[in-house]
Short mmCIF file of C-alpha atoms in Angstrom, two decimals:
data_model
loop_
_atom_site.label_atom_id
_atom_site.label_comp_id
_atom_site.label_asym_id
_atom_site.label_seq_id
_atom_site.Cartn_x
_atom_site.Cartn_y
_atom_site.Cartn_z
CA MET H 1364 1.97 -49.53 -25.92
CA ALA H 1365 -0.66 -47.45 -27.55
CA MET H 1366 -1.22 -43.85 -25.68
CA THR H 1367 -4.82 -43.74 -23.64
CA LEU H 1368 -6.95 -40.59 -23.97
CA ARG H 1369 -5.75 -39.26 -21.22
CA GLU H 1370 -2.04 -39.47 -22.10
CA ASN H 1371 -2.78 -38.11 -25.67
CA SER H 1372 -5.00 -35.04 -24.74
CA LEU H 1373 -2.50 -33.84 -22.49
CA ALA H 1374 0.58 -34.31 -24.35
CA ILE H 1375 -1.42 -32.24 -27.52
CA LEU H 1376 -2.02 -29.23 -24.61
CA ARG H 1377 1.52 -29.72 -23.89
CA TYR H 1378 2.46 -30.12 -27.53
CA GLU H 1379 4.18 -33.43 -27.02
CA ASN H 1380 3.93 -36.00 -29.68
CA TYR H 1381 0.78 -37.38 -29.62
CA GLU H 1382 -0.75 -40.14 -31.22
CA LYS H 1383 -4.39 -39.96 -32.10
CA LEU H 1384 -6.77 -36.69 -31.56
CA PRO H 1385 -9.44 -37.43 -28.67
CA ILE H 1386 -12.78 -36.51 -30.29
CA VAL H 1387 -15.01 -34.40 -27.72
CA ASN H 1388 -17.44 -33.01 -26.69
CA PHE H 1389 -19.69 -30.46 -23.84
CA GLY H 1390 -22.52 -32.40 -23.12
CA TYR H 1391 -26.15 -32.06 -24.50
CA TRP H 1392 -29.62 -29.75 -23.66
CA GLY H 1393 -31.89 -32.03 -22.08
CA GLU H 1394 -34.49 -30.88 -24.65
CA THR H 1395 -31.99 -32.61 -27.22
CA LEU H 1396 -31.71 -35.70 -25.19
CA GLN H 1397 -35.71 -35.56 -25.20
CA LYS H 1398 -35.89 -35.48 -28.33
CA TRP H 1399 -32.97 -38.38 -29.54
CA VAL H 1400 -35.35 -40.68 -27.38
CA GLN H 1401 -38.35 -39.87 -28.93
CA GLU H 1402 -36.98 -40.63 -32.19
CA GLY H 1403 -35.37 -43.60 -30.68
CA HIS H 1404 -31.65 -43.33 -30.32
CA LEU H 1405 -31.34 -43.22 -26.62
CA THR H 1406 -33.94 -44.80 -24.20
CA GLN H 1407 -35.56 -42.66 -21.50
CA ASP H 1408 -33.58 -44.52 -18.91
CA GLU H 1409 -30.54 -43.34 -20.77
CA ILE H 1410 -30.09 -39.57 -20.41
CA GLN H 1411 -31.08 -40.39 -16.64
CA ASN H 1412 -28.43 -39.03 -14.54
CA ALA H 1413 -26.18 -37.36 -17.92
CA GLY H 1414 -24.48 -34.75 -16.45
CA ASP H 1415 -21.03 -34.60 -17.54
CA GLY H 1416 -18.90 -37.01 -17.25
CA SER H 1417 -20.79 -40.04 -15.79
CA GLU H 1418 -21.63 -42.92 -16.90
CA ASN H 1419 -24.64 -42.10 -19.23
CA ASP H 1420 -22.62 -39.50 -20.27
CA ARG H 1421 -19.99 -41.89 -21.52
CA ARG H 1422 -22.83 -44.53 -22.32
CA ILE H 1423 -24.13 -41.97 -25.21
CA GLY H 1424 -21.13 -40.23 -26.20
CA ARG H 1425 -20.27 -43.63 -27.30
CA LYS H 1426 -23.34 -44.15 -28.87
CA LEU H 1427 -23.22 -41.33 -31.18
CA GLY H 1428 -19.13 -41.77 -31.69
CA PHE H 1429 -17.52 -39.28 -29.15
CA ASP H 1430 -14.33 -41.07 -27.62
CA PHE H 1431 -15.47 -39.10 -24.09
CA ASN H 1432 -17.23 -35.51 -22.53
CA TRP H 1433 -13.70 -33.02 -22.33
CA TYR H 1434 -15.75 -31.12 -18.88
CA SER H 1435 -15.23 -33.98 -16.35
CA CYS H 1436 -14.07 -32.06 -13.15
CA PHE H 1437 -14.15 -32.27 -9.51
CA GLY H 1438 -14.62 -29.63 -7.70
CA GLY H 1439 -16.40 -28.70 -4.53
CA SER H 1440 -19.24 -25.61 -3.59
CA CYS H 1441 -17.34 -22.26 -3.87
CA GLY H 1442 -21.02 -20.51 -4.07
CA ILE H 1443 -23.50 -19.04 -1.89
CA GLN H 1444 -23.79 -21.88 1.32
CA PRO H 1445 -26.50 -22.28 2.69
CA PRO H 1446 -28.12 -21.81 -0.60
CA PHE H 1447 -31.04 -18.80 -0.18
CA GLU H 1448 -34.41 -19.64 0.28
CA GLN H 1449 -36.39 -20.41 -3.24
CA LYS H 1450 -39.47 -18.77 -3.38
CA VAL H 1451 -42.21 -16.74 -4.96
CA LEU H 1452 -43.25 -13.30 -4.93
CA GLU H 1453 -45.73 -12.59 -7.10
CA VAL H 1454 -47.56 -14.39 -10.10
CA ARG H 1455 -47.56 -12.08 -13.11
CA GLU H 1456 -51.38 -12.31 -15.39
CA ASP H 1457 -48.94 -13.81 -18.46
CA GLY H 1458 -48.05 -16.64 -16.09
CA SER H 1459 -44.85 -15.38 -15.12
CA LYS H 1460 -43.58 -15.78 -11.90
CA ILE H 1461 -41.15 -13.66 -9.92
CA MET H 1462 -38.99 -15.57 -7.40
CA VAL H 1463 -35.91 -15.42 -5.43
CA ASP H 1464 -32.91 -17.70 -6.22
CA SER H 1465 -30.74 -19.73 -4.65
CA ASN H 1466 -28.51 -16.93 -5.05
CA GLY H 1467 -30.57 -14.26 -3.81
CA VAL H 1468 -31.40 -12.74 -6.55
CA ILE H 1469 -34.92 -11.80 -7.97
CA VAL H 1470 -35.85 -13.63 -10.76
CA LYS H 1471 -38.91 -13.45 -13.80
CA VAL H 1472 -39.33 -16.94 -14.93
CA LYS H 1473 -41.80 -19.31 -16.94
CA ASP H 1474 -42.29 -23.00 -16.54
CA ASP H 1475 -42.59 -22.86 -20.57
CA ILE H 1476 -39.40 -21.21 -21.35
CA VAL H 1477 -36.42 -22.55 -21.72
CA SER H 1478 -33.67 -20.05 -21.30
CA ILE H 1479 -31.29 -17.89 -18.77
CA PRO H 1480 -34.29 -16.26 -15.96
CA SER H 1481 -34.40 -12.79 -16.53
CA GLU H 1482 -32.68 -10.42 -13.58
CA ILE H 1483 -35.32 -8.21 -11.98
CA ASP H 1484 -33.92 -7.21 -8.65
CA HIS H 1485 -30.69 -7.94 -6.61
CA MET H 1486 -30.42 -8.56 -2.20
CA LEU H 1487 -27.45 -7.86 -2.07
CA LYS H 1488 -26.95 -3.81 -2.76
CA ASP H 1489 -24.32 -2.50 -0.11
CA ARG H 1490 -22.45 -2.98 2.70
CA GLU H 1491 -24.98 -3.80 4.93
CA SER H 1492 -26.66 -6.60 2.72
CA TRP H 1493 -22.93 -7.73 2.36
CA GLU H 1494 -22.75 -8.17 6.12
CA ARG H 1495 -26.17 -9.83 6.86
CA ASP H 1496 -26.85 -11.90 3.99
CA PHE H 1497 -23.54 -12.82 1.89
CA LYS H 1498 -20.29 -12.63 3.96
CA HIS H 1499 -21.29 -15.86 5.79
CA ARG H 1500 -22.46 -18.25 3.19
CA LEU H 1501 -19.55 -17.81 1.55
CA GLN H 1502 -17.01 -18.77 4.53
CA TYR H 1503 -15.00 -22.05 4.22
CA SER H 1504 -16.16 -25.32 5.60
CA GLU H 1505 -15.71 -29.15 4.75
CA SER H 1506 -18.94 -29.77 3.98
CA ARG H 1507 -18.57 -27.48 1.15
CA ILE H 1508 -16.19 -30.96 -0.52
CA ASN H 1509 -17.58 -34.29 -0.90
CA LEU H 1510 -15.07 -36.35 0.46
CA ASP H 1511 -16.18 -39.94 0.28
CA ALA H 1512 -17.02 -38.91 -3.10
CA LEU H 1513 -13.45 -38.15 -3.91
CA ALA H 1514 -11.91 -40.37 -1.73
CA LYS H 1515 -13.27 -42.79 -4.63
CA ILE H 1516 -11.24 -41.39 -7.98
CA PRO H 1517 -9.09 -43.27 -9.70
CA ARG H 1518 -5.13 -43.09 -9.78
CA PRO H 1519 -3.80 -40.97 -12.31
CA GLU H 1520 -2.38 -44.34 -14.44
CA GLU H 1521 -6.12 -46.35 -13.64
CA ARG H 1522 -7.90 -43.39 -15.30
CA GLU H 1523 -8.47 -43.54 -19.09
CA THR H 1524 -9.54 -39.97 -19.59
CA PRO H 1525 -8.73 -36.62 -18.36
CA LEU H 1526 -10.37 -35.56 -15.24
CA GLY H 1527 -9.76 -31.35 -13.89
CA ILE H 1528 -10.15 -29.94 -10.76
CA HIS H 1529 -12.62 -27.47 -10.65
CA CYS H 1530 -11.44 -23.76 -9.21
CA GLY H 1531 -14.31 -22.22 -9.17
CA SER H 1532 -15.36 -19.15 -10.28
CA LEU H 1533 -13.48 -15.53 -9.21
CA PHE H 1534 -15.80 -13.15 -10.62
CA GLY H 1535 -17.95 -14.79 -12.09
CA GLU H 1536 -19.80 -16.09 -9.28
CA ILE H 1537 -19.55 -12.07 -7.85
CA ARG H 1538 -21.40 -11.18 -11.13
CA ASN H 1539 -23.69 -13.44 -10.80
CA ILE H 1540 -25.19 -12.62 -7.08
CA LEU H 1541 -24.35 -8.71 -7.75
CA GLY H 1542 -25.73 -8.32 -11.35
CA VAL H 1543 -24.12 -6.55 -14.20
CA GLU H 1544 -24.91 -2.96 -12.68
CA GLY H 1545 -24.56 -4.13 -9.30
CA THR H 1546 -20.68 -4.78 -9.49
CA SER H 1547 -20.61 -1.29 -11.77
CA TYR H 1548 -21.73 0.12 -9.20
CA VAL H 1549 -20.73 -1.61 -6.03
CA TYR H 1550 -17.12 -0.96 -7.81
CA CYS H 1551 -18.19 3.02 -7.88
CA ASP H 1552 -19.54 4.21 -4.76
CA ASP H 1553 -17.84 1.32 -2.07
CA GLU H 1554 -15.04 0.47 -3.45
CA GLU H 1555 -13.39 -0.76 -0.15
CA LEU H 1556 -16.31 -3.45 -0.22
CA TYR H 1557 -15.75 -4.72 -3.83
CA ASP H 1558 -12.54 -5.32 -2.40
CA GLU H 1559 -13.60 -7.28 0.04
CA ILE H 1560 -16.59 -9.15 -2.14
CA ILE H 1561 -13.92 -10.73 -4.31
CA ASP H 1562 -10.89 -11.26 -1.66
CA THR H 1563 -13.81 -13.49 -0.44
CA VAL H 1564 -14.58 -15.16 -2.81
CA GLY H 1565 -10.75 -15.26 -3.81
CA GLU H 1566 -9.92 -16.90 -0.50
CA LEU H 1567 -12.68 -19.47 0.08
CA CYS H 1568 -11.89 -20.77 -3.96
CA TYR H 1569 -8.48 -21.50 -2.68
CA LYS H 1570 -9.22 -23.18 0.50
CA VAL H 1571 -11.34 -25.60 -1.38
CA VAL H 1572 -9.25 -25.99 -4.44
CA LYS H 1573 -6.28 -26.75 -0.63
CA ARG H 1574 -7.98 -29.47 0.40
CA ILE H 1575 -8.54 -30.60 -1.81
CA LEU H 1576 -5.25 -30.97 -3.53
CA GLU H 1577 -4.36 -32.39 0.14
CA SER H 1578 -6.08 -35.22 -0.25
CA GLY H 1579 -3.09 -36.52 -3.12
CA VAL H 1580 -5.65 -37.41 -5.51
CA GLN H 1581 -4.28 -36.47 -8.50
CA PHE H 1582 -6.13 -34.28 -11.48
CA ASP H 1583 -4.61 -33.44 -14.85
CA PHE H 1584 -5.78 -30.11 -15.01
CA GLY H 1585 -7.25 -27.10 -13.25
CA HIS H 1586 -9.71 -25.50 -14.62
CA PHE H 1587 -12.30 -22.44 -13.76
CA TRP H 1588 -15.37 -20.71 -14.99
CA GLU H 1589 -16.27 -17.40 -15.55
CA ASP H 1590 -19.02 -16.26 -18.34
CA ILE H 1591 -18.17 -12.11 -18.06
CA CYS H 1592 -17.60 -11.22 -21.99
CA PHE H 1593 -20.68 -10.68 -23.86
CA LYS H 1594 -20.09 -10.72 -27.61
CA ASN H 1595 -18.82 -7.44 -27.43
CA GLY H 1596 -16.03 -7.87 -25.18
CA PRO H 1597 -15.88 -8.17 -20.91
CA LEU H 1598 -18.52 -6.97 -18.72
CA VAL H 1599 -15.90 -5.83 -16.14
CA ILE H 1600 -13.36 -3.87 -16.88
CA PRO H 1601 -10.08 -4.98 -17.40
CA SER H 1602 -7.65 -3.00 -15.43
CA VAL H 1603 -9.58 -3.54 -12.72
CA PHE H 1604 -9.42 -6.90 -13.34
CA ALA H 1605 -6.36 -7.64 -13.71
CA GLU H 1606 -5.70 -5.70 -10.14
CA LYS H 1607 -8.24 -7.01 -7.89
CA VAL H 1608 -9.11 -10.70 -9.39
CA GLY H 1609 -5.76 -11.75 -11.29
CA PRO H 1610 -3.20 -11.55 -7.49
CA HIS H 1611 -6.60 -14.43 -6.76
CA TYR H 1612 -5.47 -16.35 -9.89
CA LYS H 1613 -1.95 -16.20 -9.66
CA LYS H 1614 -2.37 -17.90 -5.67
CA ILE H 1615 -4.07 -20.65 -6.47
CA THR H 1616 -2.12 -21.34 -10.26
CA GLU H 1617 0.67 -21.46 -8.55
CA LEU H 1618 -0.75 -23.84 -5.83
CA LEU H 1619 -1.60 -26.33 -8.39
CA ARG H 1620 1.56 -26.19 -10.03
CA GLU H 1621 3.01 -27.64 -6.63
CA TYR H 1622 0.87 -29.96 -7.25
CA ALA H 1623 2.55 -30.73 -11.21
CA ILE H 1624 -0.99 -30.09 -12.90
CA ASP H 1625 1.08 -27.40 -15.60
CA ILE H 1626 -2.37 -26.86 -17.75
CA VAL H 1627 -5.09 -24.53 -16.90
CA SER H 1628 -8.10 -24.52 -18.46
CA LEU H 1629 -10.98 -21.21 -18.38
CA ASP H 1630 -14.31 -21.96 -19.45
CA CYS H 1631 -15.71 -18.27 -20.67
CA ASP H 1632 -18.25 -17.58 -22.42
CA GLY H 1633 -18.34 -14.00 -25.18
CA GLN H 1634 -15.32 -12.16 -26.48
CA ILE H 1635 -12.45 -12.33 -24.27
CA ASP H 1636 -9.29 -11.49 -26.09
CA ALA H 1637 -9.13 -8.41 -23.96
CA LEU H 1638 -9.08 -10.83 -20.73
CA ILE H 1639 -6.97 -13.31 -22.56
CA PRO H 1640 -3.10 -11.96 -21.40
CA ILE H 1641 -4.32 -11.03 -17.30
CA TRP H 1642 -5.47 -14.36 -17.22
CA LEU H 1643 -2.00 -16.16 -18.94
CA GLU H 1644 -0.07 -13.13 -16.60
CA ASN H 1645 -1.60 -15.11 -13.99
CA GLY H 1646 -1.06 -19.15 -14.64
CA VAL H 1647 -4.54 -19.36 -16.92
CA ASN H 1648 -2.81 -21.07 -20.09
CA THR H 1649 -5.70 -22.88 -21.84
CA MET H 1650 -9.40 -21.44 -23.03
CA PHE H 1651 -12.45 -23.56 -23.24
CA PRO H 1652 -14.78 -22.64 -24.86
CA ILE H 1653 -13.55 -20.49 -28.39
CA GLU H 1654 -16.75 -19.50 -29.23
CA VAL H 1655 -16.65 -19.53 -33.37
CA GLY H 1656 -20.39 -19.19 -33.18
CA THR H 1657 -21.40 -15.35 -33.63
CA TRP H 1658 -18.26 -13.73 -33.85
CA GLY H 1659 -16.02 -16.80 -35.71
CA ALA H 1660 -13.12 -16.60 -33.25
CA SER H 1661 -10.85 -18.95 -33.20
CA ILE H 1662 -6.84 -20.68 -31.87
CA ALA H 1663 -4.96 -18.56 -34.85
CA PRO H 1664 -5.46 -15.64 -34.48
CA TRP H 1665 -4.25 -16.05 -30.88
CA ARG H 1666 -1.78 -18.75 -31.32
CA GLU H 1667 0.74 -16.03 -33.55
CA LYS H 1668 0.00 -13.54 -30.61
CA TYR H 1669 0.75 -15.43 -28.22
CA GLY H 1670 2.45 -18.06 -29.54
CA ASN H 1671 3.07 -21.48 -27.15
CA ALA H 1672 1.67 -19.56 -24.14
CA ILE H 1673 -2.07 -20.50 -24.89
CA ARG H 1674 -3.69 -23.76 -25.84
CA GLY H 1675 -7.40 -23.99 -26.72
CA VAL H 1676 -10.71 -27.03 -26.01
CA GLY H 1677 -13.27 -25.65 -28.30
CA GLY H 1678 -13.98 -23.88 -31.01
CA MET H 1679 -16.03 -26.57 -33.43
CA ASN H 1680 -18.83 -24.98 -35.35
CA LYS H 1681 -22.09 -26.97 -33.98
CA THR H 1682 -24.38 -25.58 -35.92
CA VAL H 1683 -23.41 -27.68 -38.42
CA PHE H 1684 -24.65 -30.61 -36.73
CA ALA H 1685 -28.63 -28.68 -38.01
CA GLN H 1686 -27.66 -29.17 -41.65
CA ASP H 1687 -26.51 -32.01 -43.85
CA TYR H 1688 -23.19 -33.79 -44.34
CA ALA H 1689 -21.90 -31.74 -46.73
CA ALA H 1690 -22.04 -28.86 -43.64
CA VAL H 1691 -19.72 -31.49 -41.39
CA ASP H 1692 -17.27 -32.12 -44.19
CA ARG H 1693 -16.51 -28.16 -44.58
CA GLU H 1694 -16.47 -28.07 -40.56
CA VAL H 1695 -13.52 -31.25 -40.81
CA GLU H 1696 -11.72 -29.99 -43.12
CA ARG H 1697 -11.44 -26.04 -41.09
CA LEU H 1698 -10.96 -27.47 -38.02
CA LYS H 1699 -7.88 -29.40 -39.55
CA PRO H 1700 -4.75 -26.38 -40.42
CA LEU H 1701 -6.27 -25.55 -36.63
CA VAL H 1702 -5.49 -28.73 -35.26
CA ALA H 1703 -1.95 -28.52 -37.53
CA LEU H 1704 -0.97 -25.85 -35.16
CA GLY H 1705 -0.77 -27.74 -31.84
CA GLY H 1706 -2.21 -27.18 -28.32
CA TYR H 1707 -5.21 -26.90 -29.67
CA ILE H 1708 -7.91 -29.69 -29.56
CA PRO H 1709 -12.26 -28.98 -31.46
CA CYS H 1710 -14.80 -29.78 -29.71
CA MET H 1711 -18.20 -27.92 -29.23
CA ASP H 1712 -18.33 -24.79 -27.71
CA HIS H 1713 -21.55 -25.94 -26.02
CA ARG H 1714 -24.09 -27.89 -25.01
CA ILE H 1715 -25.36 -30.01 -28.37
CA PRO H 1716 -28.93 -28.67 -29.04
CA PRO H 1717 -31.85 -29.72 -29.92
CA ASP H 1718 -31.85 -28.92 -33.99
CA ALA H 1719 -28.72 -30.92 -33.62
CA LYS H 1720 -29.66 -34.49 -35.81
CA TRP H 1721 -28.42 -38.03 -34.09
CA GLU H 1722 -27.35 -38.36 -37.96
CA ASN H 1723 -25.00 -35.60 -38.94
CA VAL H 1724 -23.84 -36.17 -34.84
CA GLN H 1725 -22.37 -39.29 -35.83
CA TYR H 1726 -21.28 -38.73 -39.02
CA TYR H 1727 -19.08 -35.90 -37.84
CA CYS H 1728 -17.21 -37.92 -35.10
CA GLU H 1729 -16.78 -40.55 -38.11
CA GLN H 1730 -14.57 -38.14 -40.63
CA MET H 1731 -13.04 -36.47 -37.95
CA ARG H 1732 -11.95 -40.20 -36.29
CA LYS H 1733 -10.79 -41.11 -40.29
CA ALA H 1734 -9.26 -37.55 -40.36
CA PHE H 1735 -7.34 -37.20 -37.60
CA GLN H 1736 -6.93 -40.55 -35.90
#
């Protein structure tokens, strides 16, 4: 009997024999989908509710030639709850708005600019604001989990593709709330508060994951989100991260293994090399993405350094989608020796951007299928 996409994917990441490499993606910018509607490749109905793993997401992927969107996870809310009321504080002459977002961050936004808003200030600054406005918003309750949706998840043998359990964010969420400068100031000014914030978020993530697993639903992999690095390295001191955040990773990954989940991935943009050994030591073994773009990251040097302890999903250079077939061919050839290392599934590191040509994405899927299936 032929292996399913789910079985092939898990076999690859376990360094086991498999039949074919899945051709996977990581979704699309909304502007990309709108462009493809305007070009006649998709309809407006097809791009509605096209979030990761949704029926429309799968339909779009099939049209392009992908097997599935790798980023398909079920998880609970591990962030601010209830959210802060979003309100405009000021409208400037250039049309930009200064407003409070749902995390209690003061941001600058402009309607005609599609990007991450600029952070102006943060409501969380000290012990007083933590106790008054934030601590109660980071406590566990069952309302954080959609139990009805959880109960409808098919059994593993009924799933064609892998499904992950999202384990939250142990430091990225804190960085979102405090800002990069804010986390640094709190660490220096009030280390006891710094520890309490980390421990509160870590315990919340643990309880959410534990409740989901206790439902009896079986998942194929665990997944964390962080985004705590930039192009030159981490936004947190690695030794501090290891000491204060590492134990929370370990606690959650040990829980996952109690439920037979041995693949644990992590999404952290930027140059992550200094944090990789900390994640590996605490049970995270799969890096997603691999950031091939700015500095040419690759699974190869990590494999040379850490051996089969590390796996990867990502590292496909999506900029070729804006070029031509020859560029796509070169990228497929570049990926061949990396796939041969084992434990690695190529994927776009981020969403497919608006400069991507529909026909180039289709061609990539065709060539990948010829090369690896």
